[in-house]
Amino acid sequence: MLGFGAVRLRTDMNRLLSLLFHQGVLDEQFLQLQQLQDQTSPNFVSEVVTIYFHESEKQLRNLRNLLLDREMWDYCKLGIHLNQLMGSSSSIGAKRVRNICAAFRAAVDQNNRPACMRALEVLEHEYCYLKNKLHELFQIEQERVLGDTVRYPGAVNQQ
Amino acid sequence: MVHDVEDDRVEDMEVEVLSSMWPEDIDEAGKKFNVEKPGVHQDMLEDLTFIEEPSIVDFKRLVELTSYSEKGSSQLANLVKNWEYKQENAVRLLREELDNLSKQQHEVELKKLEILEQHRFEEESYGGDKRPVSVLDEVYEAFQDVPKRRTDVIVEEDKRLEIDAEYDTVVYWKQRALHLEKLLEASVQREQILLEKLEESIENLEKQASPVEELSQILKRADNFLHFVLQNAPVVIGHQDKELRYRFIYNHFPSLGEEDIIGKTDTEIFKGGGVKESQDFKREVLERGLPAKREITFETQLFGAKTFLIYVEPVFSKDGETIGVNYMGMEITDQVKKREKMAKLREEIAVQKAKETELNKTIHITEETMRAKQMLATMSHEIRSPLSGVVSMAEILSTTKLNKDQKELLRVMLSSGDLVLQLINDILDLSKVESGVMKLEATKFRPREVIKHVLQTAAASLKRMLILEGHVADDVPLEVIGDVLRIRQILTNLISNAIKFTHEGKVQINLCVIADPYPEGHQEPKINMDDSSVSTKNGVLLNGHEENEPQSHETVVWIRCDVKDTGIGIPENALPNLFKKYMQAGADTARKYGGTGLGLAICKQLVELMGGHLTVSSKEHCGSTFTFVLPHKLSHACDGSDDTDEFGDMADNESSDDDITCGFFQFQPHALGSTFSSNGSAITHKDRINVTPKEIVSSMDEDDSSRFDASSEPESSSKCNSENENTSCIKKEKQNDDGLDLAVDSCSPLDHRFHNAGDLCVACEARKDSNRSSECSSSSSNRQEVAKSERKPKILLVEDHMVNVMVARRMMRQLNQDMDVVNNGAEAVRAVQSCSYDLILMDVCMPVMDGLEATRLIRSFEKTGNWDEARKAGVDFPSYDQVFQEPRKRIPIIAMTANAMSESAEECFQNGMDSFITKPVNLQNLKQCLQQYVE
């Protein structure tokens, strides 16, 4: 029964992924990302995503500060931040975050501050959700990798 | 019923009681009507009071009847005979008695003589002179009384006289003589009594000479009994003469007086339903001369709705003529009602029982089905788990390094695996459909793509030399809304069926739009790709435009799909069972071709669930055609380039061989994997050359061709176009009428120029200038060879975001390309200045300097050969010595933008970019870019 646990973990991962896909949290781009991962960079996806989270958190912070600054209503900066967030989100396949960014930008274009605030709230929420789920995913992935690598000679099942 | 009755005059005699007035024939079996003799239990009848009114008799008629009708006279004769018999019997008995008595007397006298003689003899022998002594006086006392009963009459022989005197003495003899004398005296006395009795009897006899009294008594009793019996019976008894006039009627509940009935017929007496019928019935009996019974329901004012059971018998005269009818009716309304109720109940019970059995059957079937479904569900689940293992492993395998063939194999494997998974789900769904909980999804999809994928998948597993073709009529909308998974399932099912039963020839799918939801034998002409159909295509073109109008509203379009094969066909008698579950055309078929017989059932159910219908027409040994018609909602005008992009991304697989406007597909099983070839006519028609054998592009978008028609140089433009079609992946969207060209995903520079500027000639010139010659295919192939032999192309990525950089870099590595990365426009300009690149991927939105400006600067440098503009813009260059450079060749710059909005696309092109990729960048579009601009 060697490797059964790996299959299970893989199934779990797939299930989680399909859930995220189904919810529209992720899109194909994430699969692309996974495909880019190989032996030379076994942690490529998680590395990229970690960077993404790091960057995004900065951007979210900036966005919030920009919005809260009542005197200065800097569309330009907001737009740049949003574009960046949108770009990076679509790069990792965070579809929903990206879509909210688009909505956010539309609100910015319309100079609609309340809508912007709402969009920011939603964006932060979505972002947290994505982060949690991806963390979960990576945890499973890690388990799987561990299970794959740890092998006792002659043992029946290591999982 | 025979009653033994005591009779004080006659012993041991059965008294035969007379029958009633009109008894049946007197037969041996017994009397139908017996009555007690009068005197016994007389009180019983005395207690009763008889109402004699009900019976109304026409006495004259009665006399007539008794004298004329056979029955009447026979009854009368019988009565008389009976009486005579009785009297005779009495006389006979008396006579017997008399005989007996005289016999006894005779005997006694004989004895007396004997005794006397003996005595004389003794006297003579003893003392002859003695005178005979009279002994009779003494003897008399020895005699017993005259016996009353016949048995006692016989004198006992052994009875001896007891004489206490000594024998043979004088005393003895005296005593004896006395005794004998006594006996004689008694005998004489008895004789006298008998004679007296006889006389008395005779007197009696004379007294009873007339039978009338007795008869009338008996009759009265019979009558009383009759009344007693009938007094509460719901019967009507009557006699009617030849003209059916009532002569006698007995009715317990009389509602009419005598004068109203006697001498009248039924119809004269009362009116209403049933009267006529009864009258006719009586007449019939009268005519036929045979008794009969009938149930007649009366509906009269007199007594309302009542049902009578009527017995009518004819009455014959002595010479056999019918002279009337006897009629007896009994009211059976309640019984009829009850009977009807019973019948109804019985019927209901029968229905109930039938229902019950039906229900039982259903329950049984349901239980069976439930069990089967449970099993199916379990099994499907059991299959699903390992299958998902297989698919997952295949997925893992696909992430490893594989060569092209392996990848292709794996792709087929994965898609098949997915399909199996899908099918298992759908089998489970079938039960959902049946129970009505199946939910259909409404998603946007492209019919052409679906057809192509289905055919491709089918071709991948093709083992025979079959040609798979898909024809999609031009008027079929590019995108429609429907449940694409189900439609795919239906198509896959039908196609695999068609392939299974086709040994040679081809299998084709024809798709067309029909106007009427339920057309009658409407055959859509196939879309041919030869020149002759160009005109028709242009004709369709206009329609296509017109059809674009209602796209904005939610209109329903009916799309008809024919799956046609040249296979073994279906025998006509198998057609009705074809769509039933687990049914196949024949047992033979099942053996030969296998299969569960579930496919078509699922298809039909799914089609019907989606509001369409599935039909089949077939000719044995010639092939069959399965046709289904489905309503699809038209998707809203495809303006959202975001959506389409996403869709494109989703639909694209790695080989990225989609052409959304293609209307004709053909697959042949040349090799493993899908081989996608065009037919020659397509090339001549549209001048498009499929550079890779995988792909053809044949029918073009209407807008596209209309543009060609409008252009001044259609020939050259299409040539140019064909040049760059080596990947043949053009994502075109329907354009608005004002010619805005949006959302072009990774298109060639030429392509976008066609759409963008609308000036095709300029576009071609520009391409010539840029030295990336594209006039003819030969030069391009040369160039490609040169390019391949050269070093790896140098690529510059201008991107500020870490994540995007990482991803892009990674992708490039997978594509086996190196890449320099800079973080903003200014750096990009500097990089271009210091190094020559073959391709620049430029992010549009960047800090410091955005992609648009950077591109503008680079283009200006390419034109003028100096960086003045760049310097003006504030880009400082580390070294001046390279400021004056000779103009370099035009570097293809591809914009990368997350902002896939129309104006940004426009902006990109205006600033001199060649194309743009919408973010996220994926392997496919990156690869296409490289193929298009670098190799």
JSON list of N, CA and C in Angstrom, two decimals, chain B residues 862-917:
[
{"chain": "B", "resi": 862, "resn": "GLU", "atom": "N", "xyz": [14.34, 53.81, -33.13]},
{"chain": "B", "resi": 862, "resn": "GLU", "atom": "CA", "xyz": [14.46, 52.95, -34.31]},
{"chain": "B", "resi": 862, "resn": "GLU", "atom": "C", "xyz": [14.32, 53.76, -35.60]},
{"chain": "B", "resi": 863, "resn": "LYS", "atom": "N", "xyz": [13.48, 54.77, -35.53]},
{"chain": "B", "resi": 863, "resn": "LYS", "atom": "CA", "xyz": [13.25, 55.60, -36.71]},
{"chain": "B", "resi": 863, "resn": "LYS", "atom": "C", "xyz": [14.41, 56.55, -36.96]},
{"chain": "B", "resi": 864, "resn": "THR", "atom": "N", "xyz": [14.78, 57.24, -35.90]},
{"chain": "B", "resi": 864, "resn": "THR", "atom": "CA", "xyz": [15.75, 58.31, -36.08]},
{"chain": "B", "resi": 864, "resn": "THR", "atom": "C", "xyz": [17.18, 57.88, -35.82]},
{"chain": "B", "resi": 865, "resn": "GLY", "atom": "N", "xyz": [17.32, 56.85, -35.05]},
{"chain": "B", "resi": 865, "resn": "GLY", "atom": "CA", "xyz": [18.67, 56.40, -34.74]},
{"chain": "B", "resi": 865, "resn": "GLY", "atom": "C", "xyz": [19.30, 57.18, -33.59]},
{"chain": "B", "resi": 866, "resn": "ASN", "atom": "N", "xyz": [18.54, 58.07, -32.98]},
{"chain": "B", "resi": 866, "resn": "ASN", "atom": "CA", "xyz": [19.10, 58.74, -31.81]},
{"chain": "B", "resi": 866, "resn": "ASN", "atom": "C", "xyz": [18.13, 58.67, -30.64]},
{"chain": "B", "resi": 867, "resn": "TRP", "atom": "N", "xyz": [18.65, 58.98, -29.49]},
{"chain": "B", "resi": 867, "resn": "TRP", "atom": "CA", "xyz": [17.85, 58.84, -28.28]},
{"chain": "B", "resi": 867, "resn": "TRP", "atom": "C", "xyz": [17.40, 60.18, -27.73]},
{"chain": "B", "resi": 868, "resn": "ASP", "atom": "N", "xyz": [17.31, 61.14, -28.66]},
{"chain": "B", "resi": 868, "resn": "ASP", "atom": "CA", "xyz": [16.98, 62.49, -28.19]},
{"chain": "B", "resi": 868, "resn": "ASP", "atom": "C", "xyz": [15.68, 62.53, -27.40]},
{"chain": "B", "resi": 869, "resn": "GLU", "atom": "N", "xyz": [14.76, 61.89, -27.98]},
{"chain": "B", "resi": 869, "resn": "GLU", "atom": "CA", "xyz": [13.45, 61.92, -27.31]},
{"chain": "B", "resi": 869, "resn": "GLU", "atom": "C", "xyz": [13.52, 61.28, -25.92]},
{"chain": "B", "resi": 870, "resn": "ALA", "atom": "N", "xyz": [14.33, 60.23, -25.88]},
{"chain": "B", "resi": 870, "resn": "ALA", "atom": "CA", "xyz": [14.45, 59.54, -24.59]},
{"chain": "B", "resi": 870, "resn": "ALA", "atom": "C", "xyz": [15.11, 60.45, -23.58]},
{"chain": "B", "resi": 871, "resn": "ARG", "atom": "N", "xyz": [16.09, 61.13, -24.03]},
{"chain": "B", "resi": 871, "resn": "ARG", "atom": "CA", "xyz": [16.76, 62.05, -23.12]},
{"chain": "B", "resi": 871, "resn": "ARG", "atom": "C", "xyz": [15.81, 63.15, -22.68]},
{"chain": "B", "resi": 872, "resn": "LYS", "atom": "N", "xyz": [15.03, 63.60, -23.67]},
{"chain": "B", "resi": 872, "resn": "LYS", "atom": "CA", "xyz": [14.06, 64.63, -23.32]},
{"chain": "B", "resi": 872, "resn": "LYS", "atom": "C", "xyz": [13.10, 64.13, -22.24]},
{"chain": "B", "resi": 873, "resn": "ALA", "atom": "N", "xyz": [12.81, 62.89, -22.38]},
{"chain": "B", "resi": 873, "resn": "ALA", "atom": "CA", "xyz": [11.85, 62.32, -21.42]},
{"chain": "B", "resi": 873, "resn": "ALA", "atom": "C", "xyz": [12.49, 62.07, -20.07]},
{"chain": "B", "resi": 874, "resn": "GLY", "atom": "N", "xyz": [13.79, 62.28, -20.00]},
{"chain": "B", "resi": 874, "resn": "GLY", "atom": "CA", "xyz": [14.42, 62.20, -18.70]},
{"chain": "B", "resi": 874, "resn": "GLY", "atom": "C", "xyz": [15.14, 60.89, -18.45]},
{"chain": "B", "resi": 875, "resn": "VAL", "atom": "N", "xyz": [15.37, 60.16, -19.50]},
{"chain": "B", "resi": 875, "resn": "VAL", "atom": "CA", "xyz": [16.13, 58.94, -19.30]},
{"chain": "B", "resi": 875, "resn": "VAL", "atom": "C", "xyz": [17.61, 59.30, -19.43]},
{"chain": "B", "resi": 876, "resn": "ASP", "atom": "N", "xyz": [18.32, 59.05, -18.41]},
{"chain": "B", "resi": 876, "resn": "ASP", "atom": "CA", "xyz": [19.74, 59.36, -18.53]},
{"chain": "B", "resi": 876, "resn": "ASP", "atom": "C", "xyz": [20.53, 58.11, -18.86]},
{"chain": "B", "resi": 877, "resn": "PHE", "atom": "N", "xyz": [21.35, 58.27, -19.83]},
{"chain": "B", "resi": 877, "resn": "PHE", "atom": "CA", "xyz": [22.13, 57.12, -20.29]},
{"chain": "B", "resi": 877, "resn": "PHE", "atom": "C", "xyz": [23.51, 57.17, -19.67]},
{"chain": "B", "resi": 878, "resn": "PRO", "atom": "N", "xyz": [24.01, 56.07, -19.22]},
{"chain": "B", "resi": 878, "resn": "PRO", "atom": "CA", "xyz": [25.32, 56.05, -18.57]},
{"chain": "B", "resi": 878, "resn": "PRO", "atom": "C", "xyz": [26.45, 56.46, -19.53]},
{"chain": "B", "resi": 879, "resn": "SER", "atom": "N", "xyz": [26.35, 56.08, -20.81]},
{"chain": "B", "resi": 879, "resn": "SER", "atom": "CA", "xyz": [27.45, 56.41, -21.73]},
{"chain": "B", "resi": 879, "resn": "SER", "atom": "C", "xyz": [26.89, 57.09, -22.97]},
{"chain": "B", "resi": 880, "resn": "TYR", "atom": "N", "xyz": [27.64, 58.03, -23.42]},
{"chain": "B", "resi": 880, "resn": "TYR", "atom": "CA", "xyz": [27.19, 58.78, -24.58]},
{"chain": "B", "resi": 880, "resn": "TYR", "atom": "C", "xyz": [27.68, 58.21, -25.88]},
{"chain": "B", "resi": 881, "resn": "ASP", "atom": "N", "xyz": [28.63, 57.37, -25.80]},
{"chain": "B", "resi": 881, "resn": "ASP", "atom": "CA", "xyz": [29.28, 56.95, -27.03]},
{"chain": "B", "resi": 881, "resn": "ASP", "atom": "C", "xyz": [28.36, 56.15, -27.95]},
{"chain": "B", "resi": 882, "resn": "GLN", "atom": "N", "xyz": [27.34, 55.65, -27.42]},
{"chain": "B", "resi": 882, "resn": "GLN", "atom": "CA", "xyz": [26.45, 54.88, -28.28]},
{"chain": "B", "resi": 882, "resn": "GLN", "atom": "C", "xyz": [25.22, 55.66, -28.70]},
{"chain": "B", "resi": 883, "resn": "VAL", "atom": "N", "xyz": [25.31, 56.94, -28.50]},
{"chain": "B", "resi": 883, "resn": "VAL", "atom": "CA", "xyz": [24.13, 57.75, -28.83]},
{"chain": "B", "resi": 883, "resn": "VAL", "atom": "C", "xyz": [23.84, 57.69, -30.31]},
{"chain": "B", "resi": 884, "resn": "PHE", "atom": "N", "xyz": [24.88, 57.82, -31.10]},
{"chain": "B", "resi": 884, "resn": "PHE", "atom": "CA", "xyz": [24.63, 57.79, -32.55]},
{"chain": "B", "resi": 884, "resn": "PHE", "atom": "C", "xyz": [24.80, 56.37, -33.07]},
{"chain": "B", "resi": 885, "resn": "GLN", "atom": "N", "xyz": [23.74, 55.76, -33.14]},
{"chain": "B", "resi": 885, "resn": "GLN", "atom": "CA", "xyz": [23.77, 54.40, -33.67]},
{"chain": "B", "resi": 885, "resn": "GLN", "atom": "C", "xyz": [22.97, 54.37, -34.96]},
{"chain": "B", "resi": 886, "resn": "GLU", "atom": "N", "xyz": [23.31, 53.42, -35.77]},
{"chain": "B", "resi": 886, "resn": "GLU", "atom": "CA", "xyz": [22.51, 53.31, -36.99]},
{"chain": "B", "resi": 886, "resn": "GLU", "atom": "C", "xyz": [21.13, 52.73, -36.63]},
{"chain": "B", "resi": 887, "resn": "PRO", "atom": "N", "xyz": [20.18, 53.13, -37.40]},
{"chain": "B", "resi": 887, "resn": "PRO", "atom": "CA", "xyz": [18.84, 52.65, -37.06]},
{"chain": "B", "resi": 887, "resn": "PRO", "atom": "C", "xyz": [18.79, 51.13, -37.08]},
{"chain": "B", "resi": 888, "resn": "ARG", "atom": "N", "xyz": [18.20, 50.63, -36.07]},
{"chain": "B", "resi": 888, "resn": "ARG", "atom": "CA", "xyz": [18.14, 49.17, -35.99]},
{"chain": "B", "resi": 888, "resn": "ARG", "atom": "C", "xyz": [16.80, 48.66, -36.51]},
{"chain": "B", "resi": 889, "resn": "LYS", "atom": "N", "xyz": [16.78, 47.39, -36.70]},
{"chain": "B", "resi": 889, "resn": "LYS", "atom": "CA", "xyz": [15.53, 46.79, -37.14]},
{"chain": "B", "resi": 889, "resn": "LYS", "atom": "C", "xyz": [14.46, 46.95, -36.05]},
{"chain": "B", "resi": 890, "resn": "ARG", "atom": "N", "xyz": [13.28, 46.88, -36.48]},
{"chain": "B", "resi": 890, "resn": "ARG", "atom": "CA", "xyz": [12.16, 47.09, -35.55]},
{"chain": "B", "resi": 890, "resn": "ARG", "atom": "C", "xyz": [12.06, 45.91, -34.59]},
{"chain": "B", "resi": 891, "resn": "ILE", "atom": "N", "xyz": [12.12, 46.23, -33.32]},
{"chain": "B", "resi": 891, "resn": "ILE", "atom": "CA", "xyz": [11.99, 45.17, -32.32]},
{"chain": "B", "resi": 891, "resn": "ILE", "atom": "C", "xyz": [10.51, 44.95, -32.03]},
{"chain": "B", "resi": 892, "resn": "PRO", "atom": "N", "xyz": [10.09, 43.73, -32.14]},
{"chain": "B", "resi": 892, "resn": "PRO", "atom": "CA", "xyz": [8.69, 43.50, -31.75]},
{"chain": "B", "resi": 892, "resn": "PRO", "atom": "C", "xyz": [8.50, 43.74, -30.25]},
{"chain": "B", "resi": 893, "resn": "ILE", "atom": "N", "xyz": [7.55, 44.58, -29.98]},
{"chain": "B", "resi": 893, "resn": "ILE", "atom": "CA", "xyz": [7.26, 44.84, -28.57]},
{"chain": "B", "resi": 893, "resn": "ILE", "atom": "C", "xyz": [5.84, 44.36, -28.28]},
{"chain": "B", "resi": 894, "resn": "ILE", "atom": "N", "xyz": [5.76, 43.49, -27.32]},
{"chain": "B", "resi": 894, "resn": "ILE", "atom": "CA", "xyz": [4.45, 42.96, -26.94]},
{"chain": "B", "resi": 894, "resn": "ILE", "atom": "C", "xyz": [4.05, 43.56, -25.61]},
{"chain": "B", "resi": 895, "resn": "ALA", "atom": "N", "xyz": [2.90, 44.14, -25.62]},
{"chain": "B", "resi": 895, "resn": "ALA", "atom": "CA", "xyz": [2.43, 44.72, -24.36]},
{"chain": "B", "resi": 895, "resn": "ALA", "atom": "C", "xyz": [1.85, 43.62, -23.50]},
{"chain": "B", "resi": 896, "resn": "MET", "atom": "N", "xyz": [2.10, 43.77, -22.21]},
{"chain": "B", "resi": 896, "resn": "MET", "atom": "CA", "xyz": [1.46, 42.85, -21.26]},
{"chain": "B", "resi": 896, "resn": "MET", "atom": "C", "xyz": [0.58, 43.69, -20.36]},
{"chain": "B", "resi": 897, "resn": "THR", "atom": "N", "xyz": [-0.66, 43.41, -20.41]},
{"chain": "B", "resi": 897, "resn": "THR", "atom": "CA", "xyz": [-1.53, 44.27, -19.62]},
{"chain": "B", "resi": 897, "resn": "THR", "atom": "C", "xyz": [-2.61, 43.48, -18.89]},
{"chain": "B", "resi": 898, "resn": "ALA", "atom": "N", "xyz": [-2.84, 43.95, -17.70]},
{"chain": "B", "resi": 898, "resn": "ALA", "atom": "CA", "xyz": [-3.96, 43.37, -16.96]},
{"chain": "B", "resi": 898, "resn": "ALA", "atom": "C", "xyz": [-5.21, 44.16, -17.31]},
{"chain": "B", "resi": 899, "resn": "ASN", "atom": "N", "xyz": [-4.96, 45.26, -17.91]},
{"chain": "B", "resi": 899, "resn": "ASN", "atom": "CA", "xyz": [-6.02, 46.20, -18.20]},
{"chain": "B", "resi": 899, "resn": "ASN", "atom": "C", "xyz": [-6.53, 45.96, -19.61]},
{"chain": "B", "resi": 900, "resn": "ALA", "atom": "N", "xyz": [-7.24, 44.89, -19.75]},
{"chain": "B", "resi": 900, "resn": "ALA", "atom": "CA", "xyz": [-7.59, 44.47, -21.10]},
{"chain": "B", "resi": 900, "resn": "ALA", "atom": "C", "xyz": [-8.79, 45.22, -21.61]},
{"chain": "B", "resi": 901, "resn": "MET", "atom": "N", "xyz": [-8.72, 46.51, -21.44]},
{"chain": "B", "resi": 901, "resn": "MET", "atom": "CA", "xyz": [-9.86, 47.29, -21.91]},
{"chain": "B", "resi": 901, "resn": "MET", "atom": "C", "xyz": [-9.55, 47.85, -23.28]},
{"chain": "B", "resi": 902, "resn": "SER", "atom": "N", "xyz": [-10.60, 48.25, -23.90]},
{"chain": "B", "resi": 902, "resn": "SER", "atom": "CA", "xyz": [-10.46, 48.61, -25.31]},
{"chain": "B", "resi": 902, "resn": "SER", "atom": "C", "xyz": [-9.46, 49.74, -25.50]},
{"chain": "B", "resi": 903, "resn": "GLU", "atom": "N", "xyz": [-9.61, 50.78, -24.67]},
{"chain": "B", "resi": 903, "resn": "GLU", "atom": "CA", "xyz": [-8.76, 51.94, -24.93]},
{"chain": "B", "resi": 903, "resn": "GLU", "atom": "C", "xyz": [-7.29, 51.62, -24.70]},
{"chain": "B", "resi": 904, "resn": "SER", "atom": "N", "xyz": [-7.04, 50.71, -23.79]},
{"chain": "B", "resi": 904, "resn": "SER", "atom": "CA", "xyz": [-5.64, 50.41, -23.54]},
{"chain": "B", "resi": 904, "resn": "SER", "atom": "C", "xyz": [-5.05, 49.65, -24.72]},
{"chain": "B", "resi": 905, "resn": "ALA", "atom": "N", "xyz": [-5.89, 48.81, -25.34]},
{"chain": "B", "resi": 905, "resn": "ALA", "atom": "CA", "xyz": [-5.41, 48.10, -26.52]},
{"chain": "B", "resi": 905, "resn": "ALA", "atom": "C", "xyz": [-5.09, 49.11, -27.61]},
{"chain": "B", "resi": 906, "resn": "GLU", "atom": "N", "xyz": [-6.00, 50.02, -27.75]},
{"chain": "B", "resi": 906, "resn": "GLU", "atom": "CA", "xyz": [-5.82, 51.07, -28.76]},
{"chain": "B", "resi": 906, "resn": "GLU", "atom": "C", "xyz": [-4.53, 51.83, -28.50]},
{"chain": "B", "resi": 907, "resn": "GLU", "atom": "N", "xyz": [-4.39, 52.17, -27.23]},
{"chain": "B", "resi": 907, "resn": "GLU", "atom": "CA", "xyz": [-3.20, 52.91, -26.82]},
{"chain": "B", "resi": 907, "resn": "GLU", "atom": "C", "xyz": [-1.92, 52.16, -27.17]},
{"chain": "B", "resi": 908, "resn": "CYS", "atom": "N", "xyz": [-1.98, 50.88, -26.87]},
{"chain": "B", "resi": 908, "resn": "CYS", "atom": "CA", "xyz": [-0.81, 50.06, -27.13]},
{"chain": "B", "resi": 908, "resn": "CYS", "atom": "C", "xyz": [-0.39, 50.17, -28.58]},
{"chain": "B", "resi": 909, "resn": "PHE", "atom": "N", "xyz": [-1.38, 50.00, -29.44]},
{"chain": "B", "resi": 909, "resn": "PHE", "atom": "CA", "xyz": [-1.02, 50.03, -30.86]},
{"chain": "B", "resi": 909, "resn": "PHE", "atom": "C", "xyz": [-0.59, 51.41, -31.29]},
{"chain": "B", "resi": 910, "resn": "GLN", "atom": "N", "xyz": [-1.22, 52.41, -30.75]},
{"chain": "B", "resi": 910, "resn": "GLN", "atom": "CA", "xyz": [-0.85, 53.78, -31.13]},
{"chain": "B", "resi": 910, "resn": "GLN", "atom": "C", "xyz": [0.56, 54.10, -30.70]},
{"chain": "B", "resi": 911, "resn": "ASN", "atom": "N", "xyz": [0.99, 53.51, -29.62]},
{"chain": "B", "resi": 911, "resn": "ASN", "atom": "CA", "xyz": [2.35, 53.78, -29.16]},
{"chain": "B", "resi": 911, "resn": "ASN", "atom": "C", "xyz": [3.37, 52.87, -29.80]},
{"chain": "B", "resi": 912, "resn": "GLY", "atom": "N", "xyz": [2.93, 52.10, -30.75]},
{"chain": "B", "resi": 912, "resn": "GLY", "atom": "CA", "xyz": [3.89, 51.33, -31.53]},
{"chain": "B", "resi": 912, "resn": "GLY", "atom": "C", "xyz": [4.12, 49.92, -31.06]},
{"chain": "B", "resi": 913, "resn": "MET", "atom": "N", "xyz": [3.28, 49.47, -30.26]},
{"chain": "B", "resi": 913, "resn": "MET", "atom": "CA", "xyz": [3.44, 48.08, -29.86]},
{"chain": "B", "resi": 913, "resn": "MET", "atom": "C", "xyz": [2.87, 47.19, -30.95]},
{"chain": "B", "resi": 914, "resn": "ASP", "atom": "N", "xyz": [3.38, 45.96, -30.97]},
{"chain": "B", "resi": 914, "resn": "ASP", "atom": "CA", "xyz": [2.97, 45.08, -32.06]},
{"chain": "B", "resi": 914, "resn": "ASP", "atom": "C", "xyz": [1.76, 44.21, -31.70]},
{"chain": "B", "resi": 915, "resn": "SER", "atom": "N", "xyz": [1.72, 43.93, -30.46]},
{"chain": "B", "resi": 915, "resn": "SER", "atom": "CA", "xyz": [0.61, 43.07, -30.04]},
{"chain": "B", "resi": 915, "resn": "SER", "atom": "C", "xyz": [0.48, 43.19, -28.54]},
{"chain": "B", "resi": 916, "resn": "PHE", "atom": "N", "xyz": [-0.47, 42.55, -28.03]},
{"chain": "B", "resi": 916, "resn": "PHE", "atom": "CA", "xyz": [-0.49, 42.55, -26.57]},
{"chain": "B", "resi": 916, "resn": "PHE", "atom": "C", "xyz": [-1.03, 41.24, -26.03]},
{"chain": "B", "resi": 917, "resn": "ILE", "atom": "N", "xyz": [-0.51, 40.96, -24.86]},
{"chain": "B", "resi": 917, "resn": "ILE", "atom": "CA", "xyz": [-0.96, 39.77, -24.15]},
{"chain": "B", "resi": 917, "resn": "ILE", "atom": "C", "xyz": [-1.69, 40.26, -22.93]}
]
